PDB file of C-alpha atoms in Angstrom:
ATOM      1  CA  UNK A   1      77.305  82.704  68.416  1.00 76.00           C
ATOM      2  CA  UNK A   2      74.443  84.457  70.427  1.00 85.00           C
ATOM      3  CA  UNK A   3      71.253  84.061  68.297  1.00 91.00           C
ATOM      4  CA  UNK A   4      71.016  87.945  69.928  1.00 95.00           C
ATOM      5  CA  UNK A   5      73.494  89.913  70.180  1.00 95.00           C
ATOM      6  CA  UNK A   6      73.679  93.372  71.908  1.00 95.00           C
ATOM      7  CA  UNK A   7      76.655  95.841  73.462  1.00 91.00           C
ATOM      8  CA  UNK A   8      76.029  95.083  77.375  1.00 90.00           C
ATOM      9  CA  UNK A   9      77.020  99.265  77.699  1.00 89.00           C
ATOM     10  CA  UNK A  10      76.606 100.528  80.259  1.00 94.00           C
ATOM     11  CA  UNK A  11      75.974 104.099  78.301  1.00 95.00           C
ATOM     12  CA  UNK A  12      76.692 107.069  79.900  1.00 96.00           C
ATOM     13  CA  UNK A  13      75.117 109.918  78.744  1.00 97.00           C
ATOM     14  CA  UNK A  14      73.823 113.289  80.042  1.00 97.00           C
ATOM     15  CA  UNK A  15      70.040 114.755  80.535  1.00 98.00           C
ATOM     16  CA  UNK A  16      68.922 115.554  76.706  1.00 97.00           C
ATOM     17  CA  UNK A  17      71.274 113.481  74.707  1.00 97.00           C
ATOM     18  CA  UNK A  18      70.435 111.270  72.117  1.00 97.00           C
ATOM     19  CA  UNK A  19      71.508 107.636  72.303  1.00 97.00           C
ATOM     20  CA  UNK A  20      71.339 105.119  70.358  1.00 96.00           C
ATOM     21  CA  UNK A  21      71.506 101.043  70.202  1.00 94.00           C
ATOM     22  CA  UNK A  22      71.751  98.170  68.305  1.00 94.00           C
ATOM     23  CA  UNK A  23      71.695  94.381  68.249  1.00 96.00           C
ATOM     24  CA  UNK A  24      71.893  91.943  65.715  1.00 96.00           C
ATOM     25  CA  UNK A  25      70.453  88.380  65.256  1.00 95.00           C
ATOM     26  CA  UNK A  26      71.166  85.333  63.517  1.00 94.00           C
ATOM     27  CA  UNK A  27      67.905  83.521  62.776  1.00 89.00           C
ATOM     28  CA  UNK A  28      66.807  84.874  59.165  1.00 87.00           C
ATOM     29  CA  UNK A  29      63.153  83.276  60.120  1.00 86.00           C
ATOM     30  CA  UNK A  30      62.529  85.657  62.891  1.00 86.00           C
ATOM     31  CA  UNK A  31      59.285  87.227  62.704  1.00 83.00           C
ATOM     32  CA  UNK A  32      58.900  89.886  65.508  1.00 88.00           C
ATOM     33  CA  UNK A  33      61.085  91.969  66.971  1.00 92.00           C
ATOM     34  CA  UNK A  34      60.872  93.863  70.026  1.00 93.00           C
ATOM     35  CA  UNK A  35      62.824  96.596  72.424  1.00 96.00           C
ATOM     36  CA  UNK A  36      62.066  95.375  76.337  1.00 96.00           C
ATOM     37  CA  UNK A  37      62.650  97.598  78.994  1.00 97.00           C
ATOM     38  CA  UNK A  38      63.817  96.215  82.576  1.00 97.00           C
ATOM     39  CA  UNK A  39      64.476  98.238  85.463  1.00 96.00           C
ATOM     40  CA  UNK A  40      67.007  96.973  88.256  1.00 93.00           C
ATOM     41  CA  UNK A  41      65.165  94.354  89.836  1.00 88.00           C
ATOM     42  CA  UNK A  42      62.269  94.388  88.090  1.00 93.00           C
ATOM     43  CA  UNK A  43      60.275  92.145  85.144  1.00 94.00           C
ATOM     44  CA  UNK A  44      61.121  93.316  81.629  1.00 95.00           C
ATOM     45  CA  UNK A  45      58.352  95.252  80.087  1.00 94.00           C
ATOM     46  CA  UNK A  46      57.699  95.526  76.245  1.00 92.00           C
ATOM     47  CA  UNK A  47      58.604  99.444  75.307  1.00 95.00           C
ATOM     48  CA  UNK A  48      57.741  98.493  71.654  1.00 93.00           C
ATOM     49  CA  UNK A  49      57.791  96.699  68.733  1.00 89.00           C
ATOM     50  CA  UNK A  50      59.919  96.898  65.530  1.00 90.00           C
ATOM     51  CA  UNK A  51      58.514  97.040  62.192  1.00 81.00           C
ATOM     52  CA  UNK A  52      59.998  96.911  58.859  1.00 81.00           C
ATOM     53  CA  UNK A  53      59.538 100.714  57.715  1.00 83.00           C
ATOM     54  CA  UNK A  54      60.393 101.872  61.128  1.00 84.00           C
ATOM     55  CA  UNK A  55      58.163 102.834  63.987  1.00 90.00           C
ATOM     56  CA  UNK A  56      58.074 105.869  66.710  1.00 92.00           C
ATOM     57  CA  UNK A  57      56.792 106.731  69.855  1.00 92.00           C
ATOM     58  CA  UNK A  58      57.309 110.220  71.316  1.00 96.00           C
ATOM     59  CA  UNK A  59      61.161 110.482  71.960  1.00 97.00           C
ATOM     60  CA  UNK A  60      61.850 106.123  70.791  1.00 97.00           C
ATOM     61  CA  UNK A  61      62.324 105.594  67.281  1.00 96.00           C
ATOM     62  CA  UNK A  62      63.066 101.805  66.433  1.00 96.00           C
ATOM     63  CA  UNK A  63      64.148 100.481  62.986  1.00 94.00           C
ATOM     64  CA  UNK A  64      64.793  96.690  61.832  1.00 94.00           C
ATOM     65  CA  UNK A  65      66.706  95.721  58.475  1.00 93.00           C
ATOM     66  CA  UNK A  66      65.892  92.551  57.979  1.00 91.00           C
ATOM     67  CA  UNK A  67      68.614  91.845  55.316  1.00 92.00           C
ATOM     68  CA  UNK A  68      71.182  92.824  57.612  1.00 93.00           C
ATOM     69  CA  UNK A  69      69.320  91.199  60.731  1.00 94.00           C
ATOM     70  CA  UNK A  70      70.030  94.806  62.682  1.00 94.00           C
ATOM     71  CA  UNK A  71      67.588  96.131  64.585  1.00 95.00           C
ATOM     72  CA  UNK A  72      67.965  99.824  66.401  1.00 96.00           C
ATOM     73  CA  UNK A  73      66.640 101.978  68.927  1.00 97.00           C
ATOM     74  CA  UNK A  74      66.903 105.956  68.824  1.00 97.00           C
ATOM     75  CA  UNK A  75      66.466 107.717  72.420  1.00 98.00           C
ATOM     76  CA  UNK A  76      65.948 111.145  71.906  1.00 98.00           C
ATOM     77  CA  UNK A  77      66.017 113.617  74.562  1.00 98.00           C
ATOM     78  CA  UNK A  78      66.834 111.514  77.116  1.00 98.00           C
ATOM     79  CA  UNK A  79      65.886 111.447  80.591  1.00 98.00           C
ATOM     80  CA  UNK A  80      67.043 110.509  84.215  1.00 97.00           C
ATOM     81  CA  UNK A  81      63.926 108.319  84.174  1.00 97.00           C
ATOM     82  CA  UNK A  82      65.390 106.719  80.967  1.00 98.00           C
ATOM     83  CA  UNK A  83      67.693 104.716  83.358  1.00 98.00           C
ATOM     84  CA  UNK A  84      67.476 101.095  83.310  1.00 97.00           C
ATOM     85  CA  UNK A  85      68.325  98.078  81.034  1.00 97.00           C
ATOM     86  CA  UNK A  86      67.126  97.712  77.092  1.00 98.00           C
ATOM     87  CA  UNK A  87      66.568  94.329  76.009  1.00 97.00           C
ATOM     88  CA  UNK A  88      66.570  93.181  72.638  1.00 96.00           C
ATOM     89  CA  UNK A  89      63.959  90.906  71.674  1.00 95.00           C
ATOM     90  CA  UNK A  90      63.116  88.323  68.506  1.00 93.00           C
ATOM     91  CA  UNK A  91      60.327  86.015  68.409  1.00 89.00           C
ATOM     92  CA  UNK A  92      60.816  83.091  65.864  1.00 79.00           C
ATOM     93  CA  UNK A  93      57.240  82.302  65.326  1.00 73.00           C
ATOM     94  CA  UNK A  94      56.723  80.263  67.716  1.00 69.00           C
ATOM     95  CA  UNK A  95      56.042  82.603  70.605  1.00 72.00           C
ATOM     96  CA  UNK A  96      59.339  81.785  72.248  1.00 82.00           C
ATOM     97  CA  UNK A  97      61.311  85.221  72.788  1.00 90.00           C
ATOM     98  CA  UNK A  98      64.850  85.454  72.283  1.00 93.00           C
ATOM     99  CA  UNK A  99      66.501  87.898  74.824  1.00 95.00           C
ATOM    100  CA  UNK A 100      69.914  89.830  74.394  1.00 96.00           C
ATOM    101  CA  UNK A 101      71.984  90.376  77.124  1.00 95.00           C
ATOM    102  CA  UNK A 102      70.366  94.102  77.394  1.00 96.00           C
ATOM    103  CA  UNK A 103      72.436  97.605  77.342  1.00 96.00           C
ATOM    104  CA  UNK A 104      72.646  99.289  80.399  1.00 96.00           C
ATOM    105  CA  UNK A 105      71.703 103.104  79.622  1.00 97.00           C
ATOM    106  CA  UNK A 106      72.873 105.578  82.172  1.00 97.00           C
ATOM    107  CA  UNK A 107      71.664 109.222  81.991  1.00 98.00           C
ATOM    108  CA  UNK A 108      72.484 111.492  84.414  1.00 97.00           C
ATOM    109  CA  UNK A 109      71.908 115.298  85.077  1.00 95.00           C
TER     110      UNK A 109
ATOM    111  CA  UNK B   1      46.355  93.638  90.588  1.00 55.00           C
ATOM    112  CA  UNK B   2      45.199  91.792  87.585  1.00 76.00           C
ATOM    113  CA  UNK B   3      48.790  91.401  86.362  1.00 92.00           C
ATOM    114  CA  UNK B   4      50.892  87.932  86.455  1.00 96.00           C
ATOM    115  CA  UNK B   5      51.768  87.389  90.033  1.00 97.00           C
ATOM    116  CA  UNK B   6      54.502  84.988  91.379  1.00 98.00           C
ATOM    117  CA  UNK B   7      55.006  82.968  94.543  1.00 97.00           C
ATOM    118  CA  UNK B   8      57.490  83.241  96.407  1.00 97.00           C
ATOM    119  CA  UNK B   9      59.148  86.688  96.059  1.00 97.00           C
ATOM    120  CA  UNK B  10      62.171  85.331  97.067  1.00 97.00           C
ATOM    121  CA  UNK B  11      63.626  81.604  98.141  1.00 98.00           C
ATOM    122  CA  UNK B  12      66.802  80.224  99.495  1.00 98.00           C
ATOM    123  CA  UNK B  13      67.354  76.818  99.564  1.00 98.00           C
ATOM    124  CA  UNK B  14      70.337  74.431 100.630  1.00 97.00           C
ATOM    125  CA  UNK B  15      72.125  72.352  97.578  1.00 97.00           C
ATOM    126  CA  UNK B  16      69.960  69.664  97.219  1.00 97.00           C
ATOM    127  CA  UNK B  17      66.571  70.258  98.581  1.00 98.00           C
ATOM    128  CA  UNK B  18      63.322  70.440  96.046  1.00 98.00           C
ATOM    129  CA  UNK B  19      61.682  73.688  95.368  1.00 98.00           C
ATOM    130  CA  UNK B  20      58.628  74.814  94.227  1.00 98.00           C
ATOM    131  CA  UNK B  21      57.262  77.953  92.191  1.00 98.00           C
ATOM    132  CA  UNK B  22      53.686  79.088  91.286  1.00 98.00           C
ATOM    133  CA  UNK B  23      52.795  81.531  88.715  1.00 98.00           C
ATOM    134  CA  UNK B  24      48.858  82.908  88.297  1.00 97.00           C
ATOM    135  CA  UNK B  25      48.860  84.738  85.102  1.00 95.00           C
ATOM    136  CA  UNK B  26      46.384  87.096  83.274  1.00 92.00           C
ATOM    137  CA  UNK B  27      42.886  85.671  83.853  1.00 89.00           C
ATOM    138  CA  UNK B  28      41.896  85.434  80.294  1.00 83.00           C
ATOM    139  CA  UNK B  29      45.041  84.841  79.014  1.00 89.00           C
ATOM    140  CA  UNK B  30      45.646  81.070  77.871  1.00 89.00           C
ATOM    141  CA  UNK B  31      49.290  81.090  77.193  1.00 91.00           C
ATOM    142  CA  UNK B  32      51.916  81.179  80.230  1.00 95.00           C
ATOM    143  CA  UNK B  33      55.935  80.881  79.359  1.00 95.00           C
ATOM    144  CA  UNK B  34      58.694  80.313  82.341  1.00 97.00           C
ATOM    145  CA  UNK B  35      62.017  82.294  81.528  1.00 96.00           C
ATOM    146  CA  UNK B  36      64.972  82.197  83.801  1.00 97.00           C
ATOM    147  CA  UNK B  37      67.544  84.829  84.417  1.00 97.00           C
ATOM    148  CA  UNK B  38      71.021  84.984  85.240  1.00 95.00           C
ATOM    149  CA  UNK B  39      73.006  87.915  86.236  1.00 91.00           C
ATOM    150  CA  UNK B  40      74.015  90.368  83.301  1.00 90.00           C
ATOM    151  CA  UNK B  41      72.091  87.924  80.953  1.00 93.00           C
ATOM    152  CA  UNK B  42      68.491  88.455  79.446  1.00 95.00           C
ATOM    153  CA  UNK B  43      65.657  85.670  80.348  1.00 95.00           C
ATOM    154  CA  UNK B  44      65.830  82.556  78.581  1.00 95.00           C
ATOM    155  CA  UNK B  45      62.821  80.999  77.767  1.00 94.00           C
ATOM    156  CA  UNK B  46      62.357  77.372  79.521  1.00 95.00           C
ATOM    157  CA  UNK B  47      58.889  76.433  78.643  1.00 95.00           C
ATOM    158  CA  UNK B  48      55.479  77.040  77.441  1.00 92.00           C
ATOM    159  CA  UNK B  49      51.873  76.108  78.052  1.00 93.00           C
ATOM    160  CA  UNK B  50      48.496  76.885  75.682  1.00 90.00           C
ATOM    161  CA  UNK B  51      45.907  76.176  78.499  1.00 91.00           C
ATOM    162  CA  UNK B  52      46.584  72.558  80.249  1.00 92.00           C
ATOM    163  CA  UNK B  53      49.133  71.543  77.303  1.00 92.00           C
ATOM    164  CA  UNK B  54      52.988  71.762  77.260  1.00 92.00           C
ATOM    165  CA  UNK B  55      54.249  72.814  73.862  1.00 90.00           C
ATOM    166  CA  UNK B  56      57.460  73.374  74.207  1.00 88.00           C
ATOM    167  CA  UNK B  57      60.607  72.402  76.285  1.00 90.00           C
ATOM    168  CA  UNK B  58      64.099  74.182  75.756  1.00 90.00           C
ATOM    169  CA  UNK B  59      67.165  72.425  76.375  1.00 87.00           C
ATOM    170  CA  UNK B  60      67.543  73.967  79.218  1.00 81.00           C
ATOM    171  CA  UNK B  61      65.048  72.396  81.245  1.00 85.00           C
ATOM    172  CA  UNK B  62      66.751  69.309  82.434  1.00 88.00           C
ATOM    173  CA  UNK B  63      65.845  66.013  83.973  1.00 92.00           C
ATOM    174  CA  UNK B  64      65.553  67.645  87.343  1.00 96.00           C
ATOM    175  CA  UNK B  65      62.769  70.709  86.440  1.00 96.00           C
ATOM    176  CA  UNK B  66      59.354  69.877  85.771  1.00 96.00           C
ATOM    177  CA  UNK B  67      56.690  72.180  84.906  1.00 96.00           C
ATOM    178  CA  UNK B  68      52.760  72.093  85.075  1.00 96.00           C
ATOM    179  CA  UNK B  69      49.448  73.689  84.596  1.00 96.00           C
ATOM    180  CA  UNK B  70      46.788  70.949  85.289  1.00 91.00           C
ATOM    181  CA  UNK B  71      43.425  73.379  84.818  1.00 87.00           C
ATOM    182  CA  UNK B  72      44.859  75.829  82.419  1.00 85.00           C
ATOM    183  CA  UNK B  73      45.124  78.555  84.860  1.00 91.00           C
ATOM    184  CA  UNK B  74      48.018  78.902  87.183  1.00 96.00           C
ATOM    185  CA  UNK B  75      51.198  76.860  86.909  1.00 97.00           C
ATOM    186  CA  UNK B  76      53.866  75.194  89.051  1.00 98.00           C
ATOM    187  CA  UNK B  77      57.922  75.038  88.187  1.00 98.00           C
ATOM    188  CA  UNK B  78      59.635  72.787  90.713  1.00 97.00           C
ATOM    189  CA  UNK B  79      63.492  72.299  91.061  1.00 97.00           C
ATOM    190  CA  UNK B  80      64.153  69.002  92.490  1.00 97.00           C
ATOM    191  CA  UNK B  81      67.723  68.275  93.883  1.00 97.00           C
ATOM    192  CA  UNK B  82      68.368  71.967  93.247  1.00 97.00           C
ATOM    193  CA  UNK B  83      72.389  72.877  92.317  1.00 96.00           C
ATOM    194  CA  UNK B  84      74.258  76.473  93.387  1.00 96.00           C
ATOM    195  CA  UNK B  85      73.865  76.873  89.460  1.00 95.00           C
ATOM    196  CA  UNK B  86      69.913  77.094  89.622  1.00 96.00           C
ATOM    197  CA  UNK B  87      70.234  80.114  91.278  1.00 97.00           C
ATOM    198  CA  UNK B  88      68.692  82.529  89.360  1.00 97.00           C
ATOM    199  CA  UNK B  89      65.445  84.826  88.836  1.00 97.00           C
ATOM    200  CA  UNK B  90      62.818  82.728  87.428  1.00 98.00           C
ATOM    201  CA  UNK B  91      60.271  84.704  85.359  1.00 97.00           C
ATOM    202  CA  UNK B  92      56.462  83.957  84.627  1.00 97.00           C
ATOM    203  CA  UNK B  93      54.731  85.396  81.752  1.00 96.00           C
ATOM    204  CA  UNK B  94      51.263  85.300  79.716  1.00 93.00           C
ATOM    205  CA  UNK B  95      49.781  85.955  76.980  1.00 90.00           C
ATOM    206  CA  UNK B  96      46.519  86.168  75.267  1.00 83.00           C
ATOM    207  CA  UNK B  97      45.921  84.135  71.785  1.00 70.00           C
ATOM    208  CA  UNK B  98      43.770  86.343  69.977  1.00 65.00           C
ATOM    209  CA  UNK B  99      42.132  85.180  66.765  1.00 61.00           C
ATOM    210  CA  UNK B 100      43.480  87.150  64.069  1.00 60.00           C
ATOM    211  CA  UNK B 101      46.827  88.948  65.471  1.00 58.00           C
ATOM    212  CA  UNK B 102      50.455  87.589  64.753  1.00 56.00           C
ATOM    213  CA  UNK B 103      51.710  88.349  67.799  1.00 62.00           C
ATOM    214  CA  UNK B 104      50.418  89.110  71.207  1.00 70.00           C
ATOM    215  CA  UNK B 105      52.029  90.579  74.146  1.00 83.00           C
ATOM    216  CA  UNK B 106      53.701  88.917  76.669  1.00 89.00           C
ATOM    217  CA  UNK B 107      53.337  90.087  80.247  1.00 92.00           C
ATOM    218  CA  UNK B 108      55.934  89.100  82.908  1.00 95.00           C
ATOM    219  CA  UNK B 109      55.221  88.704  86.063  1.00 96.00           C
ATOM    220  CA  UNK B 110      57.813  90.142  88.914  1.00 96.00           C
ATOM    221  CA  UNK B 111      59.822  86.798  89.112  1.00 97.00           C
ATOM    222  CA  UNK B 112      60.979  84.621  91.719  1.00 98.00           C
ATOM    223  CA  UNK B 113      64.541  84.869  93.263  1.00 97.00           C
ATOM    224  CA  UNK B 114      65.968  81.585  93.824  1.00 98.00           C
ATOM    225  CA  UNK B 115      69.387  80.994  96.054  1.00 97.00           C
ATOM    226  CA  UNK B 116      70.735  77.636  96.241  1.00 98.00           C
ATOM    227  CA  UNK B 117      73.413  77.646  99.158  1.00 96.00           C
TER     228      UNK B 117
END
């Protein structure tokens, strides 16, 4: 098993919808969590963290449950500049990330 | 550009020749990481520096890749005897250890794409 798991996608969705992801991980001691973004080609780049009661910013909401190991990312409002790949990211405390595959997100007009 | 840069961009190599990497990172950041990254996959992490010291090796670092960063600033990653499976992107990053906060940001650098004929 994956010590990250994420659905690869790709996600299709129009200009303005809201999407939404998830990924799951096995190591109970994780004790960071993250949502990269990487465009085609490009280095990943940290869109934000994940905190236990929840955290937003602007149209990204991203939620962890830690007694599930789930962590989430909202997309509201999405837009064509939205496109790229959304990693999934745990740090186990030892400043070694833990990448997921990524989901593809597609959004077009 | 004050970010992490890598050299090369891009390298192709036959099956068996020795390759080499560099990564400069942040200026006052003391911790670099080396991540490599197949095709559809997310990076996984390969090794890690605090300054001059290595402090961690994954599994996935065998005999043939060795790693350095003799004055705590920049660092090397060479491939000896490279295979057709090295090929991948390999990724640089840094980080700053600041007294006081849990975690600290890691910055990637734009990667090196290696080709092994």
């Amino acid at each position: 098993r994956k010590e990250v798991e994420q659905d690869p996608g790709p996600f299709n969705v129009p200009e303005g919808a809201t999407v939404a992801f998830n990924c799951t991980y096995s190591n109970s001691a994780s004790q960071s969590f993250f949502w990269y973004r990487q465009d085609c080609r490009k280095e990943p780049k940290l869109l934000m963290s994940v905190y236990s009661s929840g955290n937003e910013d602007g149209r990204f909401t991203a939620q962890l449950n830690r007694a599930s190991q789930y962590i989430s990312l909202l997309i509201r409002d999405s837009k064509l500049s939205d496109s790229a790949t959304y990693l999934c990211v745990v740090d186990t405390g030892f400043q070694k990330l833990v990448f997921g595959t990524g989901t593809r997100l597609l959004v077009s007009p | 550009d004050t970010g992490v840069s890598q050299d090369p961009r891009h390298k192709i190599t036959k099956r068996g020749q020795n390759v080499t990497f560099r990564c400069d990172p942040i200026s006052e950041h003391n911790r670099l990481y080396w991540y490599r990254q197949t095709l559809g996959q997310g990076p996984e992490f390969l090794t890690y520096f605090q300054n001059e010291a290595q402090l961690e090796k994954s599994r996935l670092l065998s005999d043939r890749f060795s790693a350095e960063r003799p004055k705590g600033s920049f660092s090397t990653l060479e491939i000896q005897r490279t295979e057709q499976g090295d090929s991948a992107m390999y990724l640089c990053a840094s980080s700053a250890r600041l007294a006081g906060v849990f975690y600290n940001e890691q910055f990637f650098g734009p990667g090196t794409r290696l080709t092994v004929l």
